[in-house]
JSON list of C-alpha atoms in Angstrom, two decimals:
[
{"chain": "A", "resi": 1, "resn": "VAL", "atom": "CA", "xyz": [77.65, 128.62, 42.63]},
{"chain": "A", "resi": 2, "resn": "ASP", "atom": "CA", "xyz": [76.30, 128.66, 38.55]},
{"chain": "A", "resi": 3, "resn": "SER", "atom": "CA", "xyz": [74.28, 125.72, 39.36]},
{"chain": "A", "resi": 4, "resn": "ILE", "atom": "CA", "xyz": [72.66, 126.72, 43.00]},
{"chain": "A", "resi": 5, "resn": "LEU", "atom": "CA", "xyz": [72.02, 130.19, 41.67]},
{"chain": "A", "resi": 6, "resn": "GLU", "atom": "CA", "xyz": [70.71, 129.05, 38.20]},
{"chain": "A", "resi": 7, "resn": "ILE", "atom": "CA", "xyz": [68.35, 126.54, 39.41]},
{"chain": "A", "resi": 8, "resn": "VAL", "atom": "CA", "xyz": [67.36, 128.97, 42.30]},
{"chain": "A", "resi": 9, "resn": "GLY", "atom": "CA", "xyz": [66.79, 131.75, 39.99]},
{"chain": "A", "resi": 10, "resn": "ALA", "atom": "CA", "xyz": [64.67, 129.90, 37.74]},
{"chain": "A", "resi": 11, "resn": "GLU", "atom": "CA", "xyz": [62.12, 128.71, 40.90]},
{"chain": "A", "resi": 12, "resn": "LEU", "atom": "CA", "xyz": [61.79, 131.41, 42.45]},
{"chain": "A", "resi": 13, "resn": "SER", "atom": "CA", "xyz": [60.52, 132.76, 39.09]},
{"chain": "A", "resi": 14, "resn": "ASN", "atom": "CA", "xyz": [58.17, 130.86, 38.45]},
{"chain": "A", "resi": 15, "resn": "SER", "atom": "CA", "xyz": [56.51, 132.25, 42.31]},
{"chain": "A", "resi": 16, "resn": "GLY", "atom": "CA", "xyz": [56.94, 135.87, 41.13]},
{"chain": "A", "resi": 17, "resn": "LEU", "atom": "CA", "xyz": [59.95, 136.42, 42.54]},
{"chain": "A", "resi": 18, "resn": "ASP", "atom": "CA", "xyz": [61.58, 137.26, 39.50]},
{"chain": "A", "resi": 19, "resn": "ILE", "atom": "CA", "xyz": [64.64, 139.51, 40.73]},
{"chain": "A", "resi": 20, "resn": "LEU", "atom": "CA", "xyz": [67.71, 137.62, 41.17]},
{"chain": "A", "resi": 21, "resn": "GLY", "atom": "CA", "xyz": [71.00, 140.24, 42.52]},
{"chain": "A", "resi": 22, "resn": "LEU", "atom": "CA", "xyz": [74.56, 139.09, 41.29]},
{"chain": "A", "resi": 23, "resn": "PRO", "atom": "CA", "xyz": [76.18, 136.69, 44.30]},
{"chain": "A", "resi": 24, "resn": "ILE", "atom": "CA", "xyz": [78.33, 138.82, 46.48]},
{"chain": "A", "resi": 25, "resn": "PRO", "atom": "CA", "xyz": [80.44, 138.55, 50.16]},
{"chain": "A", "resi": 26, "resn": "VAL", "atom": "CA", "xyz": [78.83, 138.76, 53.09]},
{"chain": "A", "resi": 27, "resn": "SER", "atom": "CA", "xyz": [81.56, 140.89, 54.41]},
{"chain": "A", "resi": 28, "resn": "ARG", "atom": "CA", "xyz": [81.33, 143.84, 51.27]},
{"chain": "A", "resi": 29, "resn": "TYR", "atom": "CA", "xyz": [77.87, 144.42, 52.80]},
{"chain": "A", "resi": 30, "resn": "ASN", "atom": "CA", "xyz": [78.98, 144.53, 56.13]},
{"chain": "A", "resi": 31, "resn": "SER", "atom": "CA", "xyz": [82.33, 145.91, 55.67]},
{"chain": "A", "resi": 32, "resn": "ILE", "atom": "CA", "xyz": [79.44, 149.40, 54.65]},
{"chain": "A", "resi": 33, "resn": "VAL", "atom": "CA", "xyz": [76.50, 149.00, 57.64]},
{"chain": "A", "resi": 34, "resn": "SER", "atom": "CA", "xyz": [76.57, 149.61, 61.43]},
{"chain": "A", "resi": 35, "resn": "GLU", "atom": "CA", "xyz": [76.43, 147.00, 63.66]},
{"chain": "A", "resi": 36, "resn": "GLN", "atom": "CA", "xyz": [72.65, 146.94, 64.30]},
{"chain": "A", "resi": 37, "resn": "TRP", "atom": "CA", "xyz": [71.82, 146.05, 60.16]},
{"chain": "A", "resi": 38, "resn": "GLN", "atom": "CA", "xyz": [75.37, 143.26, 60.20]},
{"chain": "A", "resi": 39, "resn": "ILE", "atom": "CA", "xyz": [73.96, 139.97, 58.89]},
{"chain": "A", "resi": 40, "resn": "ASP", "atom": "CA", "xyz": [75.69, 136.20, 59.95]},
{"chain": "A", "resi": 41, "resn": "ASP", "atom": "CA", "xyz": [78.71, 135.40, 57.46]},
{"chain": "A", "resi": 42, "resn": "PHE", "atom": "CA", "xyz": [79.11, 132.01, 59.54]},
{"chain": "A", "resi": 43, "resn": "GLY", "atom": "CA", "xyz": [82.38, 132.35, 60.29]},
{"chain": "A", "resi": 44, "resn": "SER", "atom": "CA", "xyz": [83.09, 133.01, 57.26]},
{"chain": "A", "resi": 45, "resn": "GLY", "atom": "CA", "xyz": [84.52, 136.71, 55.24]},
{"chain": "A", "resi": 46, "resn": "ARG", "atom": "CA", "xyz": [83.56, 135.33, 51.84]},
{"chain": "A", "resi": 47, "resn": "SER", "atom": "CA", "xyz": [79.91, 133.45, 52.63]},
{"chain": "A", "resi": 48, "resn": "LEU", "atom": "CA", "xyz": [77.91, 134.91, 49.28]},
{"chain": "A", "resi": 49, "resn": "CYS", "atom": "CA", "xyz": [74.80, 135.96, 50.12]},
{"chain": "A", "resi": 50, "resn": "ILE", "atom": "CA", "xyz": [71.79, 136.71, 47.40]},
{"chain": "A", "resi": 51, "resn": "CYS", "atom": "CA", "xyz": [69.24, 139.74, 47.20]},
{"chain": "A", "resi": 52, "resn": "ILE", "atom": "CA", "xyz": [65.59, 138.56, 46.14]},
{"chain": "A", "resi": 53, "resn": "ALA", "atom": "CA", "xyz": [63.30, 140.67, 44.88]},
{"chain": "A", "resi": 54, "resn": "SER", "atom": "CA", "xyz": [59.71, 140.47, 42.88]},
{"chain": "A", "resi": 55, "resn": "THR", "atom": "CA", "xyz": [57.56, 142.34, 40.42]},
{"chain": "A", "resi": 56, "resn": "LYS", "atom": "CA", "xyz": [53.76, 142.51, 39.66]},
{"chain": "A", "resi": 57, "resn": "SER", "atom": "CA", "xyz": [54.50, 139.10, 38.77]},
{"chain": "A", "resi": 58, "resn": "ILE", "atom": "CA", "xyz": [54.45, 137.64, 42.26]},
{"chain": "A", "resi": 59, "resn": "TRP", "atom": "CA", "xyz": [50.64, 138.80, 42.11]},
{"chain": "A", "resi": 60, "resn": "SER", "atom": "CA", "xyz": [49.00, 135.50, 40.35]},
{"chain": "A", "resi": 61, "resn": "PRO", "atom": "CA", "xyz": [51.31, 132.87, 42.34]},
{"chain": "A", "resi": 62, "resn": "PHE", "atom": "CA", "xyz": [50.23, 134.78, 45.54]},
{"chain": "A", "resi": 63, "resn": "LEU", "atom": "CA", "xyz": [46.53, 134.57, 44.71]},
{"chain": "A", "resi": 64, "resn": "ASP", "atom": "CA", "xyz": [46.64, 130.98, 43.96]},
{"chain": "A", "resi": 65, "resn": "TYR", "atom": "CA", "xyz": [48.87, 130.60, 47.00]},
{"chain": "A", "resi": 66, "resn": "ILE", "atom": "CA", "xyz": [46.02, 131.98, 49.56]},
{"chain": "A", "resi": 67, "resn": "ARG", "atom": "CA", "xyz": [43.04, 130.15, 48.02]},
{"chain": "A", "resi": 68, "resn": "ASN", "atom": "CA", "xyz": [44.81, 126.77, 48.96]},
{"chain": "A", "resi": 69, "resn": "MET", "atom": "CA", "xyz": [45.44, 128.12, 52.41]},
{"chain": "A", "resi": 70, "resn": "GLY", "atom": "CA", "xyz": [42.72, 127.46, 55.26]},
{"chain": "A", "resi": 71, "resn": "ASP", "atom": "CA", "xyz": [43.71, 130.25, 57.69]},
{"chain": "A", "resi": 72, "resn": "ILE", "atom": "CA", "xyz": [45.15, 133.26, 56.06]},
{"chain": "A", "resi": 73, "resn": "PRO", "atom": "CA", "xyz": [47.98, 134.60, 58.42]},
{"chain": "A", "resi": 74, "resn": "GLN", "atom": "CA", "xyz": [48.30, 138.40, 59.44]},
{"chain": "A", "resi": 75, "resn": "ASN", "atom": "CA", "xyz": [51.16, 139.08, 56.75]},
{"chain": "A", "resi": 76, "resn": "PRO", "atom": "CA", "xyz": [49.94, 136.31, 54.19]},
{"chain": "A", "resi": 77, "resn": "LEU", "atom": "CA", "xyz": [52.42, 137.96, 51.59]},
{"chain": "A", "resi": 78, "resn": "ASP", "atom": "CA", "xyz": [55.26, 137.84, 53.93]},
{"chain": "A", "resi": 79, "resn": "THR", "atom": "CA", "xyz": [54.26, 134.31, 54.81]},
{"chain": "A", "resi": 80, "resn": "PHE", "atom": "CA", "xyz": [54.16, 133.06, 50.74]},
{"chain": "A", "resi": 81, "resn": "VAL", "atom": "CA", "xyz": [57.97, 134.99, 49.77]},
{"chain": "A", "resi": 82, "resn": "GLY", "atom": "CA", "xyz": [59.20, 133.64, 53.22]},
{"chain": "A", "resi": 83, "resn": "ASP", "atom": "CA", "xyz": [57.61, 129.77, 52.58]},
{"chain": "A", "resi": 84, "resn": "LYS", "atom": "CA", "xyz": [58.64, 129.65, 48.81]},
{"chain": "A", "resi": 85, "resn": "ILE", "atom": "CA", "xyz": [62.48, 131.10, 49.21]},
{"chain": "A", "resi": 86, "resn": "ASN", "atom": "CA", "xyz": [63.32, 128.45, 52.12]},
{"chain": "A", "resi": 87, "resn": "LEU", "atom": "CA", "xyz": [61.37, 125.59, 49.77]},
{"chain": "A", "resi": 88, "resn": "VAL", "atom": "CA", "xyz": [63.32, 126.60, 46.94]},
{"chain": "A", "resi": 89, "resn": "ILE", "atom": "CA", "xyz": [66.76, 127.67, 48.43]},
{"chain": "A", "resi": 90, "resn": "ALA", "atom": "CA", "xyz": [66.72, 123.91, 50.46]},
{"chain": "A", "resi": 91, "resn": "HIS", "atom": "CA", "xyz": [65.63, 122.49, 46.78]},
{"chain": "A", "resi": 92, "resn": "ALA", "atom": "CA", "xyz": [68.51, 123.97, 45.15]},
{"chain": "A", "resi": 93, "resn": "ILE", "atom": "CA", "xyz": [70.95, 122.56, 48.03]},
{"chain": "A", "resi": 94, "resn": "GLN", "atom": "CA", "xyz": [70.21, 119.25, 47.69]},
{"chain": "A", "resi": 95, "resn": "ALA", "atom": "CA", "xyz": [69.29, 119.32, 44.03]},
{"chain": "A", "resi": 96, "resn": "VAL", "atom": "CA", "xyz": [73.22, 119.97, 43.44]},
{"chain": "A", "resi": 97, "resn": "GLY", "atom": "CA", "xyz": [74.61, 117.56, 46.46]},
{"chain": "A", "resi": 98, "resn": "LEU", "atom": "CA", "xyz": [75.60, 120.50, 48.80]},
{"chain": "A", "resi": 99, "resn": "LYS", "atom": "CA", "xyz": [75.73, 120.33, 52.50]},
{"chain": "A", "resi": 100, "resn": "CYS", "atom": "CA", "xyz": [75.02, 123.62, 53.98]},
{"chain": "A", "resi": 101, "resn": "GLN", "atom": "CA", "xyz": [73.25, 125.73, 55.67]},
{"chain": "A", "resi": 102, "resn": "PHE", "atom": "CA", "xyz": [71.29, 128.96, 54.78]},
{"chain": "A", "resi": 103, "resn": "LYS", "atom": "CA", "xyz": [69.85, 131.79, 56.64]},
{"chain": "A", "resi": 104, "resn": "VAL", "atom": "CA", "xyz": [67.11, 133.97, 55.20]},
{"chain": "A", "resi": 105, "resn": "TYR", "atom": "CA", "xyz": [66.51, 137.82, 56.33]},
{"chain": "A", "resi": 106, "resn": "THR", "atom": "CA", "xyz": [63.86, 139.54, 55.63]},
{"chain": "A", "resi": 107, "resn": "ASP", "atom": "CA", "xyz": [62.59, 143.69, 55.83]},
{"chain": "A", "resi": 108, "resn": "TRP", "atom": "CA", "xyz": [59.65, 141.84, 58.51]},
{"chain": "A", "resi": 109, "resn": "ASN", "atom": "CA", "xyz": [61.33, 140.19, 60.83]},
{"chain": "A", "resi": 110, "resn": "HIS", "atom": "CA", "xyz": [63.25, 142.82, 62.94]},
{"chain": "A", "resi": 111, "resn": "GLU", "atom": "CA", "xyz": [65.10, 140.01, 65.26]},
{"chain": "A", "resi": 112, "resn": "ASP", "atom": "CA", "xyz": [67.00, 139.52, 62.21]},
{"chain": "A", "resi": 113, "resn": "ALA", "atom": "CA", "xyz": [67.37, 142.90, 60.16]},
{"chain": "A", "resi": 114, "resn": "CYS", "atom": "CA", "xyz": [69.05, 143.69, 57.10]},
{"chain": "A", "resi": 115, "resn": "HIS", "atom": "CA", "xyz": [68.91, 146.22, 54.74]},
{"chain": "A", "resi": 116, "resn": "LEU", "atom": "CA", "xyz": [67.50, 144.84, 52.20]},
{"chain": "A", "resi": 117, "resn": "GLN", "atom": "CA", "xyz": [67.99, 148.31, 49.95]},
{"chain": "A", "resi": 118, "resn": "THR", "atom": "CA", "xyz": [71.48, 148.54, 50.23]},
{"chain": "A", "resi": 119, "resn": "VAL", "atom": "CA", "xyz": [72.45, 144.45, 50.00]},
{"chain": "A", "resi": 120, "resn": "GLY", "atom": "CA", "xyz": [70.01, 145.14, 46.67]},
{"chain": "A", "resi": 121, "resn": "GLU", "atom": "CA", "xyz": [72.49, 148.28, 45.79]},
{"chain": "A", "resi": 122, "resn": "LEU", "atom": "CA", "xyz": [75.65, 145.64, 46.05]},
{"chain": "A", "resi": 123, "resn": "THR", "atom": "CA", "xyz": [73.84, 143.24, 44.08]},
{"chain": "A", "resi": 124, "resn": "SER", "atom": "CA", "xyz": [73.38, 145.27, 41.17]},
{"chain": "A", "resi": 125, "resn": "ILE", "atom": "CA", "xyz": [69.37, 145.45, 41.87]},
{"chain": "A", "resi": 126, "resn": "ALA", "atom": "CA", "xyz": [68.85, 149.04, 42.29]},
{"chain": "A", "resi": 127, "resn": "LEU", "atom": "CA", "xyz": [70.02, 152.04, 42.89]},
{"chain": "A", "resi": 128, "resn": "TYR", "atom": "CA", "xyz": [68.94, 153.52, 46.21]},
{"chain": "A", "resi": 129, "resn": "TYR", "atom": "CA", "xyz": [68.56, 157.17, 46.73]},
{"chain": "A", "resi": 130, "resn": "PRO", "atom": "CA", "xyz": [68.51, 159.41, 49.77]},
{"chain": "A", "resi": 131, "resn": "PRO", "atom": "CA", "xyz": [66.12, 161.43, 51.11]},
{"chain": "A", "resi": 132, "resn": "PRO", "atom": "CA", "xyz": [63.81, 163.49, 49.66]},
{"chain": "A", "resi": 133, "resn": "VAL", "atom": "CA", "xyz": [63.72, 160.32, 47.13]},
{"chain": "A", "resi": 134, "resn": "MET", "atom": "CA", "xyz": [64.57, 157.40, 50.41]},
{"chain": "A", "resi": 135, "resn": "TRP", "atom": "CA", "xyz": [63.69, 154.49, 47.50]},
{"chain": "A", "resi": 136, "resn": "SER", "atom": "CA", "xyz": [65.53, 152.34, 45.29]},
{"chain": "A", "resi": 137, "resn": "VAL", "atom": "CA", "xyz": [64.82, 152.82, 41.48]},
{"chain": "A", "resi": 138, "resn": "HIS", "atom": "CA", "xyz": [65.48, 149.70, 38.78]},
{"chain": "A", "resi": 139, "resn": "PRO", "atom": "CA", "xyz": [66.68, 150.61, 35.68]},
{"chain": "A", "resi": 140, "resn": "THR", "atom": "CA", "xyz": [63.53, 148.73, 34.18]},
{"chain": "A", "resi": 141, "resn": "TYR", "atom": "CA", "xyz": [60.99, 148.85, 36.95]},
{"chain": "A", "resi": 142, "resn": "GLY", "atom": "CA", "xyz": [61.72, 151.95, 37.78]},
{"chain": "A", "resi": 143, "resn": "ILE", "atom": "CA", "xyz": [60.00, 151.38, 41.31]},
{"chain": "A", "resi": 144, "resn": "TRP", "atom": "CA", "xyz": [57.16, 148.77, 41.05]},
{"chain": "A", "resi": 145, "resn": "PHE", "atom": "CA", "xyz": [59.01, 146.07, 42.03]},
{"chain": "A", "resi": 146, "resn": "ALA", "atom": "CA", "xyz": [59.79, 144.99, 45.94]},
{"chain": "A", "resi": 147, "resn": "PHE", "atom": "CA", "xyz": [63.50, 144.43, 47.84]},
{"chain": "A", "resi": 148, "resn": "ARG", "atom": "CA", "xyz": [61.63, 141.00, 49.75]},
{"chain": "A", "resi": 149, "resn": "ALA", "atom": "CA", "xyz": [64.63, 138.55, 51.23]},
{"chain": "A", "resi": 150, "resn": "VAL", "atom": "CA", "xyz": [68.65, 138.63, 51.26]},
{"chain": "A", "resi": 151, "resn": "VAL", "atom": "CA", "xyz": [69.76, 134.59, 51.40]},
{"chain": "A", "resi": 152, "resn": "VAL", "atom": "CA", "xyz": [73.02, 133.95, 53.07]},
{"chain": "A", "resi": 153, "resn": "PHE", "atom": "CA", "xyz": [74.75, 130.27, 52.56]},
{"chain": "A", "resi": 154, "resn": "ASP", "atom": "CA", "xyz": [76.88, 128.85, 54.63]},
{"chain": "A", "resi": 155, "resn": "GLY", "atom": "CA", "xyz": [80.34, 126.93, 53.00]},
{"chain": "A", "resi": 156, "resn": "ILE", "atom": "CA", "xyz": [79.86, 128.61, 49.62]},
{"chain": "A", "resi": 157, "resn": "GLU", "atom": "CA", "xyz": [82.12, 131.43, 48.43]},
{"chain": "A", "resi": 158, "resn": "ALA", "atom": "CA", "xyz": [81.30, 134.27, 46.87]},
{"chain": "A", "resi": 159, "resn": "PRO", "atom": "CA", "xyz": [82.88, 134.20, 43.11]},
{"chain": "A", "resi": 160, "resn": "GLU", "atom": "CA", "xyz": [85.23, 136.88, 42.66]},
{"chain": "A", "resi": 161, "resn": "LEU", "atom": "CA", "xyz": [83.21, 138.96, 40.25]},
{"chain": "A", "resi": 162, "resn": "THR", "atom": "CA", "xyz": [83.22, 142.84, 39.04]},
{"chain": "A", "resi": 163, "resn": "ILE", "atom": "CA", "xyz": [80.15, 143.68, 40.16]},
{"chain": "A", "resi": 164, "resn": "PRO", "atom": "CA", "xyz": [77.89, 147.29, 38.29]},
{"chain": "A", "resi": 165, "resn": "LYS", "atom": "CA", "xyz": [76.90, 149.46, 40.52]},
{"chain": "A", "resi": 166, "resn": "PRO", "atom": "CA", "xyz": [72.62, 150.12, 39.39]},
{"chain": "A", "resi": 167, "resn": "PRO", "atom": "CA", "xyz": [72.56, 153.18, 36.77]},
{"chain": "A", "resi": 168, "resn": "GLN", "atom": "CA", "xyz": [70.78, 156.50, 37.84]},
{"chain": "A", "resi": 169, "resn": "VAL", "atom": "CA", "xyz": [67.94, 156.26, 36.94]},
{"chain": "A", "resi": 170, "resn": "LEU", "atom": "CA", "xyz": [66.07, 159.75, 38.03]},
{"chain": "A", "resi": 171, "resn": "THR", "atom": "CA", "xyz": [66.41, 162.95, 37.21]},
{"chain": "A", "resi": 172, "resn": "LYS", "atom": "CA", "xyz": [66.06, 166.24, 38.97]},
{"chain": "A", "resi": 173, "resn": "GLU", "atom": "CA", "xyz": [62.97, 167.22, 37.59]},
{"chain": "A", "resi": 174, "resn": "MET", "atom": "CA", "xyz": [61.84, 163.25, 38.32]},
{"chain": "A", "resi": 175, "resn": "ILE", "atom": "CA", "xyz": [62.64, 164.28, 41.97]},
{"chain": "A", "resi": 176, "resn": "ASP", "atom": "CA", "xyz": [61.09, 167.39, 42.38]},
{"chain": "A", "resi": 177, "resn": "GLU", "atom": "CA", "xyz": [58.01, 165.46, 41.08]},
{"chain": "A", "resi": 178, "resn": "MET", "atom": "CA", "xyz": [58.63, 162.82, 43.52]},
{"chain": "A", "resi": 179, "resn": "HIS", "atom": "CA", "xyz": [59.34, 165.72, 46.26]},
{"chain": "A", "resi": 180, "resn": "SER", "atom": "CA", "xyz": [56.14, 167.19, 45.64]},
{"chain": "A", "resi": 181, "resn": "ILE", "atom": "CA", "xyz": [54.01, 164.28, 45.50]},
{"chain": "A", "resi": 182, "resn": "THR", "atom": "CA", "xyz": [55.69, 163.36, 49.16]},
{"chain": "A", "resi": 183, "resn": "GLU", "atom": "CA", "xyz": [55.13, 167.20, 50.38]},
{"chain": "A", "resi": 184, "resn": "ALA", "atom": "CA", "xyz": [50.90, 166.66, 49.37]},
{"chain": "A", "resi": 185, "resn": "ASN", "atom": "CA", "xyz": [50.65, 163.81, 51.18]},
{"chain": "A", "resi": 186, "resn": "LYS", "atom": "CA", "xyz": [52.49, 164.01, 54.46]},
{"chain": "A", "resi": 187, "resn": "GLU", "atom": "CA", "xyz": [49.30, 163.37, 56.64]},
{"chain": "A", "resi": 188, "resn": "ILE", "atom": "CA", "xyz": [49.63, 159.65, 55.65]},
{"chain": "A", "resi": 189, "resn": "GLY", "atom": "CA", "xyz": [52.02, 159.35, 52.98]},
{"chain": "A", "resi": 190, "resn": "TRP", "atom": "CA", "xyz": [51.90, 158.44, 49.30]},
{"chain": "A", "resi": 191, "resn": "TRP", "atom": "CA", "xyz": [52.93, 154.95, 49.49]},
{"chain": "A", "resi": 192, "resn": "ARG", "atom": "CA", "xyz": [49.38, 154.52, 51.84]},
{"chain": "A", "resi": 193, "resn": "ASN", "atom": "CA", "xyz": [46.82, 155.81, 49.37]},
{"chain": "A", "resi": 194, "resn": "PRO", "atom": "CA", "xyz": [46.44, 154.06, 45.99]},
{"chain": "A", "resi": 195, "resn": "GLU", "atom": "CA", "xyz": [46.05, 157.08, 43.82]},
{"chain": "A", "resi": 196, "resn": "SER", "atom": "CA", "xyz": [48.78, 158.79, 45.09]},
{"chain": "A", "resi": 197, "resn": "ALA", "atom": "CA", "xyz": [51.11, 155.94, 45.06]},
{"chain": "A", "resi": 198, "resn": "ARG", "atom": "CA", "xyz": [50.68, 155.26, 41.44]},
{"chain": "A", "resi": 199, "resn": "ARG", "atom": "CA", "xyz": [51.19, 158.81, 40.29]},
{"chain": "A", "resi": 200, "resn": "TYR", "atom": "CA", "xyz": [54.07, 158.50, 42.60]},
{"chain": "A", "resi": 201, "resn": "ARG", "atom": "CA", "xyz": [55.43, 155.41, 41.06]},
{"chain": "A", "resi": 202, "resn": "ASN", "atom": "CA", "xyz": [54.51, 156.37, 37.26]},
{"chain": "A", "resi": 203, "resn": "VAL", "atom": "CA", "xyz": [56.66, 159.22, 37.80]},
{"chain": "A", "resi": 204, "resn": "VAL", "atom": "CA", "xyz": [60.11, 157.05, 37.05]},
{"chain": "A", "resi": 205, "resn": "ARG", "atom": "CA", "xyz": [58.42, 154.38, 34.95]},
{"chain": "A", "resi": 206, "resn": "SER", "atom": "CA", "xyz": [54.82, 153.76, 33.77]},
{"chain": "A", "resi": 207, "resn": "GLY", "atom": "CA", "xyz": [52.55, 151.42, 31.66]},
{"chain": "A", "resi": 208, "resn": "PRO", "atom": "CA", "xyz": [51.31, 147.52, 31.99]},
{"chain": "A", "resi": 209, "resn": "GLU", "atom": "CA", "xyz": [54.28, 145.98, 31.51]},
{"chain": "A", "resi": 210, "resn": "VAL", "atom": "CA", "xyz": [55.51, 147.32, 35.36]},
{"chain": "A", "resi": 211, "resn": "GLU", "atom": "CA", "xyz": [52.38, 148.65, 36.85]},
{"chain": "A", "resi": 212, "resn": "TYR", "atom": "CA", "xyz": [50.72, 146.57, 39.44]},
{"chain": "A", "resi": 213, "resn": "SER", "atom": "CA", "xyz": [47.18, 145.50, 39.33]},
{"chain": "A", "resi": 214, "resn": "GLU", "atom": "CA", "xyz": [44.60, 147.87, 40.81]},
{"chain": "A", "resi": 215, "resn": "GLN", "atom": "CA", "xyz": [43.90, 144.80, 42.99]},
{"chain": "A", "resi": 216, "resn": "GLN", "atom": "CA", "xyz": [47.69, 144.40, 43.89]},
{"chain": "A", "resi": 217, "resn": "LEU", "atom": "CA", "xyz": [47.94, 147.60, 44.22]},
{"chain": "A", "resi": 218, "resn": "GLN", "atom": "CA", "xyz": [45.38, 148.59, 46.85]},
{"chain": "A", "resi": 219, "resn": "TYR", "atom": "CA", "xyz": [46.66, 145.35, 48.68]},
{"chain": "A", "resi": 220, "resn": "HIS", "atom": "CA", "xyz": [50.02, 147.06, 48.91]},
{"chain": "A", "resi": 221, "resn": "CYS", "atom": "CA", "xyz": [48.98, 150.26, 50.31]},
{"chain": "A", "resi": 222, "resn": "LEU", "atom": "CA", "xyz": [47.09, 148.60, 52.75]},
{"chain": "A", "resi": 223, "resn": "SER", "atom": "CA", "xyz": [49.20, 145.84, 53.87]},
{"chain": "A", "resi": 224, "resn": "HIS", "atom": "CA", "xyz": [52.68, 148.17, 53.66]},
{"chain": "A", "resi": 225, "resn": "SER", "atom": "CA", "xyz": [53.97, 145.23, 52.05]}
]
């Protein structure tokens, strides 16, 4: 398990998919979500799954990717993420000499639904906050990150690990301020407007080391990706 995850983590990081959660058995996730959100465990209660997220680092590899495309698809970032994850996982499986299937769950494929925020919390990436926040908050990146996918491996069992719950980040004052921004932008949603999106995200964490560039933020606001 360690060898394949080491390869996956290193290669995904090169593509800006630089947050990899700790491995958990699919059964741990399936046991706490409703049937509509459950994912395939390939018939084994201990099939391993991992959660993948990105930070601002995804922007440069993504731009390089679309520069080399012919026809740009409707949702190019989703295409980029799907292509990179499938290529990296397939290569890692081959590199360690395993014979196994894998399945990728994303938030844009509604046929194979998965509640990424729940997996992200279970794998110790970020704590999910219920309303009025309704957002996952990373201890380092705050809200300047995005969950991208969950990958399930057939034939690889999750190790017995004690996985810590992500730390509480938000204070009452932060939650109140975020709620105020949400209420002020009820008509269109704060996440659709670059100015309100930056204000909302900066309530938790700010600075050039975590914030998206203006170009990247505008893209996410327009595409909701």
